[in-house]
XYZ file of C-alpha atoms in Angstrom:
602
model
C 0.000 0.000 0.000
C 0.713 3.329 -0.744
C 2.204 5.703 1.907
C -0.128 8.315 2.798
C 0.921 12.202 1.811
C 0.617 14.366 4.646
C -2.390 16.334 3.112
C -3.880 13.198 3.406
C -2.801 11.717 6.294
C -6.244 12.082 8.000
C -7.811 10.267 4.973
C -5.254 7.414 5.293
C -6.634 6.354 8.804
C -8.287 3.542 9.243
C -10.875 3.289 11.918
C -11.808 -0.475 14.360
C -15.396 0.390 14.756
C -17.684 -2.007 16.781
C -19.904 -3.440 15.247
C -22.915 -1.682 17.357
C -21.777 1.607 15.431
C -23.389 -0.017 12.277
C -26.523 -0.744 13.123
C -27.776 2.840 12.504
C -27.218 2.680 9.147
C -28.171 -1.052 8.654
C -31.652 0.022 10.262
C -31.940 2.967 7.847
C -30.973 0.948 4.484
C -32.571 -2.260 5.723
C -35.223 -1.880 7.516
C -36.994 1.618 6.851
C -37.865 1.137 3.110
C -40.025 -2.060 4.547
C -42.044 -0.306 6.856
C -45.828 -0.627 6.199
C -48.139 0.282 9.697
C -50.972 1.881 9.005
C -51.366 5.431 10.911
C -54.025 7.278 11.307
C -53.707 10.992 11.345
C -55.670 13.585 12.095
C -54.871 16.484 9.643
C -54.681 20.230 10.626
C -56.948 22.229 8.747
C -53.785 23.969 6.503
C -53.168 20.311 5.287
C -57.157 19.218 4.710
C -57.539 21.929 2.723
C -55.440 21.104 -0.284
C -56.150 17.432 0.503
C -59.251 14.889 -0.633
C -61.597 15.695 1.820
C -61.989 15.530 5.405
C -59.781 15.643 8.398
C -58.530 12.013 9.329
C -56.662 10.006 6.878
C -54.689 6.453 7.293
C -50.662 6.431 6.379
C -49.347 3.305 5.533
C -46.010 4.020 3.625
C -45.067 7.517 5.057
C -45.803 8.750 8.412
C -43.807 5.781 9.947
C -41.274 5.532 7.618
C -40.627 9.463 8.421
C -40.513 8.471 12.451
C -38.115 5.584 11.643
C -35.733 7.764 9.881
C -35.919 10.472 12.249
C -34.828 7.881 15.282
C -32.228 6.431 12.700
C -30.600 10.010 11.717
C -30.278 10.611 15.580
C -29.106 7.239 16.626
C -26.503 7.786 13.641
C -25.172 10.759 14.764
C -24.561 9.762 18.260
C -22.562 6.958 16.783
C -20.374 9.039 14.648
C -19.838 11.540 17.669
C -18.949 8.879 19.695
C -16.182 8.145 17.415
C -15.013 11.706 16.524
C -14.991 13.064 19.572
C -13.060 9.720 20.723
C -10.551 10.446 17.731
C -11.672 8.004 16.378
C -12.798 8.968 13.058
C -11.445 12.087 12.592
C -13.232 14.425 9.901
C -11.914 13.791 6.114
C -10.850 16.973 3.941
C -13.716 17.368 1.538
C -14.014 20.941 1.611
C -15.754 20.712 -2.290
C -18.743 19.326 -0.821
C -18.593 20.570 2.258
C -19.335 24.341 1.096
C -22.587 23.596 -1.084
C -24.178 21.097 1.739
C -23.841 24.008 4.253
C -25.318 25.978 1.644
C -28.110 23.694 0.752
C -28.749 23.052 4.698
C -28.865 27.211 5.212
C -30.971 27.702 2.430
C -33.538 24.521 3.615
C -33.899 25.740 6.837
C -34.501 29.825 6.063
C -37.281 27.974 3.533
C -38.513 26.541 6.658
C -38.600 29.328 8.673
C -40.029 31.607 5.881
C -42.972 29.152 4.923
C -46.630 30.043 5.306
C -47.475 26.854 7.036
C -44.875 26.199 9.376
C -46.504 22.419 10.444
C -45.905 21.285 6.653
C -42.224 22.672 6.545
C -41.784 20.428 9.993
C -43.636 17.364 9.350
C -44.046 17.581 5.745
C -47.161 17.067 3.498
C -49.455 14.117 4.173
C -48.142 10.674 2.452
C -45.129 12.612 1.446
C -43.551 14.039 5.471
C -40.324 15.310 3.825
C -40.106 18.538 5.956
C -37.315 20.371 7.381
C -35.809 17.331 9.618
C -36.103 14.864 6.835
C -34.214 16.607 4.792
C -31.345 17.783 6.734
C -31.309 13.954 7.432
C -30.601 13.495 3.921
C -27.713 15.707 4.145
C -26.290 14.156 7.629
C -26.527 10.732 6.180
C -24.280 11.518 2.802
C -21.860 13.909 5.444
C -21.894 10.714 7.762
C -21.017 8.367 5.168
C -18.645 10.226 3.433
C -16.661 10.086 6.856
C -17.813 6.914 8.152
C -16.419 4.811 4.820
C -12.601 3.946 5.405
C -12.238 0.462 4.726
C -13.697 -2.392 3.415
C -15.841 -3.409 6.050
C -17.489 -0.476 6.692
C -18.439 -1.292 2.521
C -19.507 -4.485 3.038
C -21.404 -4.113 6.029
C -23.285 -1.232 3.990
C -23.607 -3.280 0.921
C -24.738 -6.213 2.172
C -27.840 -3.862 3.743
C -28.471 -3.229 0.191
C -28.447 -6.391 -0.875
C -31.048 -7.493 2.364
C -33.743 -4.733 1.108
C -33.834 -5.814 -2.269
C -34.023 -9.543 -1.485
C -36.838 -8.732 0.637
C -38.432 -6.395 -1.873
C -37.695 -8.569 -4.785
C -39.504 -11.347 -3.233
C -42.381 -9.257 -2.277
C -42.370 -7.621 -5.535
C -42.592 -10.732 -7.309
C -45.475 -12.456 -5.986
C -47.448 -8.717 -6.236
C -47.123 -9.145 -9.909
C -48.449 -12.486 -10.149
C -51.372 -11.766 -7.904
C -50.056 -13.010 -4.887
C -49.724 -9.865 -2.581
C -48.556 -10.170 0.988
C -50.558 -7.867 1.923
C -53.814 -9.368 0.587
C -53.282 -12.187 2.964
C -54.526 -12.371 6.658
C -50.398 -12.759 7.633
C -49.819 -9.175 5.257
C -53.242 -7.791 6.935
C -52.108 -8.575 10.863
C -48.478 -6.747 10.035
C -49.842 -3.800 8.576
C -53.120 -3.115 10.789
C -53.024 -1.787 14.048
C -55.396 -2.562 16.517
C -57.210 0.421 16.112
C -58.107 -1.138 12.483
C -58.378 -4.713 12.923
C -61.205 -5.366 10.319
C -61.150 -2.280 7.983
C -61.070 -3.206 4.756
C -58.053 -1.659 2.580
C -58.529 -0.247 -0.710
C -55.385 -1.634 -2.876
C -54.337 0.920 -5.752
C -52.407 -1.682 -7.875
C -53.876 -5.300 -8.895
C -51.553 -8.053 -9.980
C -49.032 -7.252 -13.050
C -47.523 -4.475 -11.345
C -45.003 -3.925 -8.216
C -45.330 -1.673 -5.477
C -43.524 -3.202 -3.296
C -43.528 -1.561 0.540
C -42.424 1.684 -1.861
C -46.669 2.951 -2.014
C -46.275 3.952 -5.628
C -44.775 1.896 -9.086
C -42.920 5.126 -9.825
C -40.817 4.739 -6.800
C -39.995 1.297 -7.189
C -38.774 2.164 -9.973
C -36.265 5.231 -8.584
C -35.340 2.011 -6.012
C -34.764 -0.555 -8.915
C -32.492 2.520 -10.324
C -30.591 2.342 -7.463
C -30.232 -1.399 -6.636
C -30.059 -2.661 -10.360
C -26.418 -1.772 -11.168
C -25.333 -2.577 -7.988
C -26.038 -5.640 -7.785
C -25.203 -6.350 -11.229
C -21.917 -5.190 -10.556
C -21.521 -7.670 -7.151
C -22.545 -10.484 -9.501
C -20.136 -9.954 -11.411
C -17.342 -9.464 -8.911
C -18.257 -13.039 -6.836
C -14.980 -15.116 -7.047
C -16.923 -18.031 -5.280
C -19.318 -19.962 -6.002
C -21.578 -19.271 -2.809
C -21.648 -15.214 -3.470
C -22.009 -15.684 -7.022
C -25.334 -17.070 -6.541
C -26.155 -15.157 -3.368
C -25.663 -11.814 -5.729
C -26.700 -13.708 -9.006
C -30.143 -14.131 -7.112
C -29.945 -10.352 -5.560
C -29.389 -9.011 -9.542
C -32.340 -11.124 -10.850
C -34.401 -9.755 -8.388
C -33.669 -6.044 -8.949
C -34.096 -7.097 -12.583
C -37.716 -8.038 -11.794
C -38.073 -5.026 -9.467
C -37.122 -2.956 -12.695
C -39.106 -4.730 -15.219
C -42.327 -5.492 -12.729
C -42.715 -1.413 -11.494
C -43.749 -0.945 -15.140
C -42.359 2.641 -14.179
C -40.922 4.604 -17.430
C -38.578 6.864 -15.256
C -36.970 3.664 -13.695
C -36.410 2.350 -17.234
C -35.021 5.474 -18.406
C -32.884 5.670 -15.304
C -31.021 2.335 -15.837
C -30.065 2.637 -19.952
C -27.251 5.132 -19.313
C -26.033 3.513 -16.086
C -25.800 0.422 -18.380
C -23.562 1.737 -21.778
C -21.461 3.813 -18.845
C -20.902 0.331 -17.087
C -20.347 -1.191 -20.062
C -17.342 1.339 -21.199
C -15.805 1.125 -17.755
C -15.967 -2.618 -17.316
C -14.791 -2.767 -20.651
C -11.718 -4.558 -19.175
C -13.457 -7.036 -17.330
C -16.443 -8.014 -19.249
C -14.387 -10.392 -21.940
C -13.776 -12.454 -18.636
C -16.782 -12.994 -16.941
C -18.946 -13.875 -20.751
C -19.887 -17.161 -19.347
C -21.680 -14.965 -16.369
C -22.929 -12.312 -18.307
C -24.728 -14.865 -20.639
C -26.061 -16.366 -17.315
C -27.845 -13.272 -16.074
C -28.777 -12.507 -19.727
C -30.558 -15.329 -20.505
C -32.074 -15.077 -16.685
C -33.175 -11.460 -17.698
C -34.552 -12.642 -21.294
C -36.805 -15.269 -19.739
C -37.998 -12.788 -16.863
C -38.776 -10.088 -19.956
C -41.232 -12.896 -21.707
C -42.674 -14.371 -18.971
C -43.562 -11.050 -17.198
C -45.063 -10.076 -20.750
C -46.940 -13.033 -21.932
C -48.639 -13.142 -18.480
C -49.307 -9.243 -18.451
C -50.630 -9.972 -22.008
C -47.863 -7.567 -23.896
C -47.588 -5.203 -20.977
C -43.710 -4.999 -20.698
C -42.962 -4.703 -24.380
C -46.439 -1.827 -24.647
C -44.412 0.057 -21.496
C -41.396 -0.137 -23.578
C -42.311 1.209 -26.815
C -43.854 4.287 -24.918
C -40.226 5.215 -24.196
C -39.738 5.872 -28.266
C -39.991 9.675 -28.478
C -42.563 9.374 -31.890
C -44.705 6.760 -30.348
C -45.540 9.199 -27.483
C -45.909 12.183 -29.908
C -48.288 9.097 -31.668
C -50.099 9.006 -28.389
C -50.578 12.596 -27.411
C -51.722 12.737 -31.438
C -54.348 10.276 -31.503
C -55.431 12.102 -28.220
C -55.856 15.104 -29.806
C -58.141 13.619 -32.083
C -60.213 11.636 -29.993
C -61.069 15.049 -27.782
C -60.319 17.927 -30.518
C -61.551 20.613 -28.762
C -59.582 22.838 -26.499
C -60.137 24.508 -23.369
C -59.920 28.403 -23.417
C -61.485 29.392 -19.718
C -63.445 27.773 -17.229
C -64.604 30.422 -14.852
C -67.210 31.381 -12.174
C -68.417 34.755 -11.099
C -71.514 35.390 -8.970
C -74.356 33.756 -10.180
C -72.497 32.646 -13.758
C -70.309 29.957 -15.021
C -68.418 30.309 -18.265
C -66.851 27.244 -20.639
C -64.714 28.329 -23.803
C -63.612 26.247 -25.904
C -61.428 27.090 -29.401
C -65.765 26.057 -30.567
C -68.168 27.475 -29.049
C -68.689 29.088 -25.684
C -71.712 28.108 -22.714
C -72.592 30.092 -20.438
C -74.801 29.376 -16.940
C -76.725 31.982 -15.556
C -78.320 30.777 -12.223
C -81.778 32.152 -10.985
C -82.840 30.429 -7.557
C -82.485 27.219 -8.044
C -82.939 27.104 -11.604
C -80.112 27.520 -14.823
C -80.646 29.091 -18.075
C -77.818 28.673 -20.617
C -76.753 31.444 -23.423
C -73.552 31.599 -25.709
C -71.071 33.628 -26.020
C -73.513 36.829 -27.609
C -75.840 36.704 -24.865
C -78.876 34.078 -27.010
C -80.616 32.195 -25.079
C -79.914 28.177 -25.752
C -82.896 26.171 -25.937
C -82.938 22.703 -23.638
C -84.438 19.460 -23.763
C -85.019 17.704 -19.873
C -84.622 13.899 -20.424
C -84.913 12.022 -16.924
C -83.899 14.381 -15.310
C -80.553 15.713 -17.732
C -80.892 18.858 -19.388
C -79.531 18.771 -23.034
C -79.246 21.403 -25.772
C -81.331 21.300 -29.039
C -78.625 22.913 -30.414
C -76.024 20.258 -32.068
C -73.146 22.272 -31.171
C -74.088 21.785 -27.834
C -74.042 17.775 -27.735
C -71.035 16.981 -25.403
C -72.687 19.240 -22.652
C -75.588 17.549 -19.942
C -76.563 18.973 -16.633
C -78.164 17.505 -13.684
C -79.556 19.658 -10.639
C -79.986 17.857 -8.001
C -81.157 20.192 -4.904
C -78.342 22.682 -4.731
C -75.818 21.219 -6.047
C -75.543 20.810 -10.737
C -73.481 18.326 -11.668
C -72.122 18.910 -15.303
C -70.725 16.808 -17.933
C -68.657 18.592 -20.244
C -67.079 16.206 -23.473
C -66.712 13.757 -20.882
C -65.214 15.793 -17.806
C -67.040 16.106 -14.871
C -67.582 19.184 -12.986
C -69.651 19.722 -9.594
C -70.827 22.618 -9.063
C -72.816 24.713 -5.999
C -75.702 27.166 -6.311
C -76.259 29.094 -3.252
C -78.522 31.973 -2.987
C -77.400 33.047 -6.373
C -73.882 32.138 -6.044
C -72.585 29.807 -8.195
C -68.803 28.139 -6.327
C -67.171 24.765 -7.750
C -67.113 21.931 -5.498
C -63.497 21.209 -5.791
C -61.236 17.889 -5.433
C -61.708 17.420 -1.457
C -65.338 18.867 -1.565
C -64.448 22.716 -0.826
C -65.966 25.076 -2.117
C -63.948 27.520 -4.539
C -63.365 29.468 -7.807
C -61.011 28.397 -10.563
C -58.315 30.315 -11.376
C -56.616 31.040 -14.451
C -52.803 29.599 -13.977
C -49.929 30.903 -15.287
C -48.402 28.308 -17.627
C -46.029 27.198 -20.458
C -47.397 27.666 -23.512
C -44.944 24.873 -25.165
C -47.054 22.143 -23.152
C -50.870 23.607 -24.847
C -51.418 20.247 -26.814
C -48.904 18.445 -24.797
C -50.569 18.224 -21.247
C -50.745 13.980 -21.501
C -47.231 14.283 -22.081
C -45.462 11.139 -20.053
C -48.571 10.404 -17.860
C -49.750 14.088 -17.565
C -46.496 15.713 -17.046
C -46.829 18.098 -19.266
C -49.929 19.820 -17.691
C -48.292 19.290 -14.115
C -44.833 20.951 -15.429
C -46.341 23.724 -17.239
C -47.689 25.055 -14.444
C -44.927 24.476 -12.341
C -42.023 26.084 -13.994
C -43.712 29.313 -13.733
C -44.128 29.138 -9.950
C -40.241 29.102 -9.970
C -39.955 32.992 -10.622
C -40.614 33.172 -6.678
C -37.889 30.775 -5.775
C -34.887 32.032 -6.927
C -33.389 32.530 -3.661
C -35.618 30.883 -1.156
C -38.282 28.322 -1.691
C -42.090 28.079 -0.308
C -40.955 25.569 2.561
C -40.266 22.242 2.797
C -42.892 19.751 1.208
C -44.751 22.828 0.231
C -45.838 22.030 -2.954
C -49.277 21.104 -2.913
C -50.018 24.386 -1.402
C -48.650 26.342 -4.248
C -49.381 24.551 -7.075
C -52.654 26.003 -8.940
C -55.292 22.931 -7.748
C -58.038 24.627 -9.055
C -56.817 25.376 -12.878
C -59.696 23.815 -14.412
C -58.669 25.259 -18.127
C -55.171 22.635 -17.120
C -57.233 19.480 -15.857
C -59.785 19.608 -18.351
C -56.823 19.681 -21.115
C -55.459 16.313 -19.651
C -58.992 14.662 -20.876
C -60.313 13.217 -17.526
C -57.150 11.744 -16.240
C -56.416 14.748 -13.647
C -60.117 16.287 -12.493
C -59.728 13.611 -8.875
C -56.079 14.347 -8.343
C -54.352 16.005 -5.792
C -51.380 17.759 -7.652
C -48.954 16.737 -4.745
C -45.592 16.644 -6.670
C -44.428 17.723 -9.313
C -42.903 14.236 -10.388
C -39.342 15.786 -11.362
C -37.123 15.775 -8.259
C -34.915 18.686 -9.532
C -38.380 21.273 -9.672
C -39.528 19.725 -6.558
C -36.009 20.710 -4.953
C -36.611 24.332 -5.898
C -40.173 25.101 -5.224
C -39.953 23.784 -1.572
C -36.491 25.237 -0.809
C -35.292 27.115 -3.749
C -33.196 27.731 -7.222
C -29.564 27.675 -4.974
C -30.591 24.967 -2.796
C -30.714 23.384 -6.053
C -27.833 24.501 -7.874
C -25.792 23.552 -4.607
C -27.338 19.857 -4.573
C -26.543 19.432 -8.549
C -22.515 20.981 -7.560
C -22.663 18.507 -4.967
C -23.920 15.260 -7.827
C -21.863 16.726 -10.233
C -18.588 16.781 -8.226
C -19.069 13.486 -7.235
C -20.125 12.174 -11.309
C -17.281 13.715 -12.648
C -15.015 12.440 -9.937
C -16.512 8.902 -10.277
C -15.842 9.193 -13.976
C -12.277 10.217 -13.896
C -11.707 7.080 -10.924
C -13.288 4.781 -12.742
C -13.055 5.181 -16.978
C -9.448 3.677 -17.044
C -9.387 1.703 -13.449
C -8.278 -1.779 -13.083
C -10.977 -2.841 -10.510
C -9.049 -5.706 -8.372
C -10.823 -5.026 -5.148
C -13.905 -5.120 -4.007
C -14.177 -2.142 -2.867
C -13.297 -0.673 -6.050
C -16.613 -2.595 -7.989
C -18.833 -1.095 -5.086
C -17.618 1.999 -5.753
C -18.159 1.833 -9.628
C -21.226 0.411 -8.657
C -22.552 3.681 -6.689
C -21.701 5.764 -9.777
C -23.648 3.848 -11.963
C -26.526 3.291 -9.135
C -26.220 7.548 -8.793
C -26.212 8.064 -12.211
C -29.144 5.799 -12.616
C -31.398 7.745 -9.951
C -30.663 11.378 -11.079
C -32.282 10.343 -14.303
C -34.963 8.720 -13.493
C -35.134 11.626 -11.379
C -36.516 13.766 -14.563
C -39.417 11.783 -14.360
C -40.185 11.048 -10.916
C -39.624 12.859 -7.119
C -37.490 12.511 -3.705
C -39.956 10.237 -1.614
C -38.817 9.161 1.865
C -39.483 5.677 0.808
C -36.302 5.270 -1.576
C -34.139 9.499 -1.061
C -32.746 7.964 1.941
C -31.140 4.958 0.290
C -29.793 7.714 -2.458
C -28.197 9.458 0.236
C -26.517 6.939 1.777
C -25.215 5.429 -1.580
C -23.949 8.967 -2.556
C -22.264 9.369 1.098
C -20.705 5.795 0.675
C -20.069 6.677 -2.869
C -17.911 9.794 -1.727
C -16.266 7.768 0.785
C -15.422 5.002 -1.528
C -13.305 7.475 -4.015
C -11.067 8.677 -1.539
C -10.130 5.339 -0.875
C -8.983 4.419 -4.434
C -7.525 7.896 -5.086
C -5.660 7.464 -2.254
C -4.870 3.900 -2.662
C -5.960 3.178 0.512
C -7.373 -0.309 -0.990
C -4.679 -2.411 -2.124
């Protein structure tokens, strides 16, 4: 080995750590993500409001998940302090990321301070709890991690964590898809039901053919299969013996059906430039492990057909969405089913007002009774049909009403739309049964026509980016952005077709414009220094290395695994079920290429 310089004489030392100073971390990478309990929670008013509807709500995949890390982060910290203040594990010289975490941390916490509802910048949104503490957590883990890595144990022990949670998920995962859910079963329903609901029935958002894992959402298994997928590729690969081979072997084929089984877009795009990046720096070593390579090939080949002959063609359909023209076919062939575009959707007093690029209606309430004109003041004639009120004139087809007692529900070339008629006042009854007024959002006028972009994307990132002109220096708080996204921009939602008119807009499913509404523009540009310090660092390690150790794979591995996430990041946001695992990976990551820089391996 290498003698240390004396610049990095610190770096060079190698800490004895018990092993009791690991099980932080183990808990956190192990044993969070699989936390299911339900919760129930009774919301504060600021929350109900820009939720579904009324104040109590069950958390299965959040609350506790948010508690558990919380106990972690702490527990973590005492361990490291116990060793630095000991002299144990003295703190490394990684000034470069240093400056832009303080900066992200001061900028995250003035967000906090500064937000209009203080409770959400704490605890964080319902289902989502990623407020102040959770996300300096983020930050202590990769700072922890980054110091805590100094030999090869402290890998392994943090690997083989990995390599427990995806076993575990894997195997959950893959009986989900075949219609064999844990959770379905009076075993899954004892684990996951407190007392206080022994017997409620749970409503299950995903039916067999798809995985969810303990992750709540597709979309986030597939930010977790991101993560998990190279790695364990990679540890495949590096198995000398027999035994790990097929300990890993197994571990890669299930991330493999974690990936394939989320049926999440953003977790396919994540992996395809992880995989020609790992292919150009294992250049070296892929002519000698063909014979494995064909193994977990022909493993991932049958997993690919069987997955998609008994989802009758649902892999390959998921697939061919990723092909830039066959989306631009899809949002086409939308456009002609529902030609006609939205211009306004607006209420004032006792009127309502639909435009469309056609023809415009207009409601005029009197008591409890509606008369319609257009757009020059003529009255429209109706037609009552059990109890519906149509138009006589054809233009008018794709409109129907219904008053029942106060409250008209409309129909409106297929959207609904509630509305409330009080003493001549005519509100909308909106997502979680408030009353309100739509509002006419700013937007992006390169997304008109494009709002079913990527599952609705476009409409929810139209209307984003413009909220962004408020966040340059300091964003709307932690978890904030539910509360500042335009929820009632009917014009938006009745764009999308019908998809969005239920939905609480409560992300903006792109982690980088999630980052800077909730704590701002620099906190962002210091995160991306941060990734980008470490890519380009990985990259220069890595492109030309000769990989002999094992801590040199791993730490391949985490770029590629990194790499993987921040694209599928485009697509999808930081959730507490999966961000903490990035963290970790990034700290370890960080860790891991001061150790081959330095030679501190071999």
């Amino acid at each position: 080995m290498q003698k240390a310089s004396k610049k990095n004489k610190i770096t060079s030392y190698k800490s004895k750590k018990k092993f009791g100073y690991y099980l932080p971390i183990i808990f956190i990478i192990a044993i969070i993500p699989l936390i299911v309990r339900g919760k129930i929670i009774e919301l504060p008013l600021e929350i109900a409001n820009f939720w579904r509807g009324g104040t109590t709500q069950i958390d299965f995949f959040s609350y506790n998940k948010f508690i558990a890390l919380i106990i972690g982060t702490i527990a973590f910290v005492c361990a490291y302090l116990g060793l630095f203040l000991n002299n144990k594990l003295p703190l490394q010289h990684e000034k470069k990321y240093y400056i832009p975490m303080l900066i992200y941390v001061a900028l995250a916490i003035i967000s906090a301070v500064m937000a209009k509802n203080k409770y959400v910048a704490i605890e964080g949104f319902i289902e989502m709890n990623q407020g102040i503490f959770v996300l300096l957590s983020y930050i202590i883990l990769t700072f922890i991690l980054m110091n805590y890595t100094r030999d090869e144990r402290d890998v392994k022990i943090i690997v083989y964590s990995f390599v427990a949670v995806t076993v575990a998920e894997g195997l959950l995962g893959l009986g989900q898809y075949f219609g064999h859910d844990l959770f379905r079963t009076s075993l899954g329903q004892w684990l996951v039901l407190p007392a206080s609901l022994k017997g409620k029935e749970i409503k299950f958002i995903f039916e067999a053919y798809t995985i969810s894992g303990t992750l709540y959402n597709t979309n986030f298994v597939g930010s977790f299969a991101a993560l998990v997928l190279p790695l364990s590729t990679v540890l495949y690969l590096y198995a000398k013996d027999k035994r790990k081979s097929i300990i890993f072997g197994i571990t890669a084929v299930l991330a493999f059906v974690l990936w394939i089984g989320c049926n999440s877009r953003a977790g396919y795009l994540g992996i395809f430039p992880a995989f020609f990046l790992g292919a150009i720096i294992f250049r070296k070593i892929i002519k000698f492990n063909l014979k494995k390579i064909v193994i977990i090939l022909i493993c991932q080949v049958i997993i690919v057909l069987v997955f998609n002959n008994v989802s009758s063609g649902r892999v390959f359909s998921q697939f061919s969405k990723l092909n830039p023209s066959t989306e631009a076919e899809k949002i086409e062939n939308i456009q002609l089913e529902h030609p006609v575009r939205f211009e306004e959707v607006s209420v004032a007093d006792n009127k309502f007002t639909v435009k469309t690029d056609s023809e415009t209606l207009i409601g005029v309430a009197n008591g409890n009774s509606l008369s319609f004109e257009d757009e020059k003041g003529n009255k429209l004639g109706v037609i009552s049909e059990e109890g519906n009120i149509k138009f006589a004139d054809e233009k008018y087809a794709s409109y129907t009403f219904q008053i029942i007692s106060s409250r008209i529900k409309a129909n409106i070339y297929g959207r609904r739309w509630d509305l409330y008629l009080n003493d001549d006042k005519i509100n909308v009854i909106s997502i979680n049964n408030k009353l309100t007024v739509p509002i006419e959002a700013p937007r992006i006028n390169f997304f008109d026509g494009k709002e079913t972009f990527a599952s609705n994307r476009g409409y929810i990132w139209s209307r984003t980016i413009p909220l962004l002109k408020e966040t340059l220096l300091v964003g709307y708080g932690p978890d904030s952005f539910p509360m500042v996204f335009p929820q009632e921009d009917y014009v938006g939602r009745f764009n999308t077709g019908s998809g969005m008119l239920n939905v609480v807009v409560d992300k903006p499913h792109n982690m980088y414009m999630q980052t800077a509404i909730n704590t701002g523009m620099i906190s962002l540009i210091a995160l991306i220094i941060i990734w980008g310090i470490y890519l380009i660092d990985s990259l220069k390690t890595y492109l030309n290395g000769n990989f002999i150790s094992f801590v040199e794979y791993v730490g391949a591995a985490s770029f590629l695994s990194i790499t993987a996430y921040l694209v599928a990041a485009l697509f999808n946001d930081s959730v507490i079920s999966v961000a903490p695992l990035f963290w970790v990976m990034l700290g370890m990551g960080i860790g891991i290429n001061r150790m081959v820089k330095d030679k501190l391996i071999i």
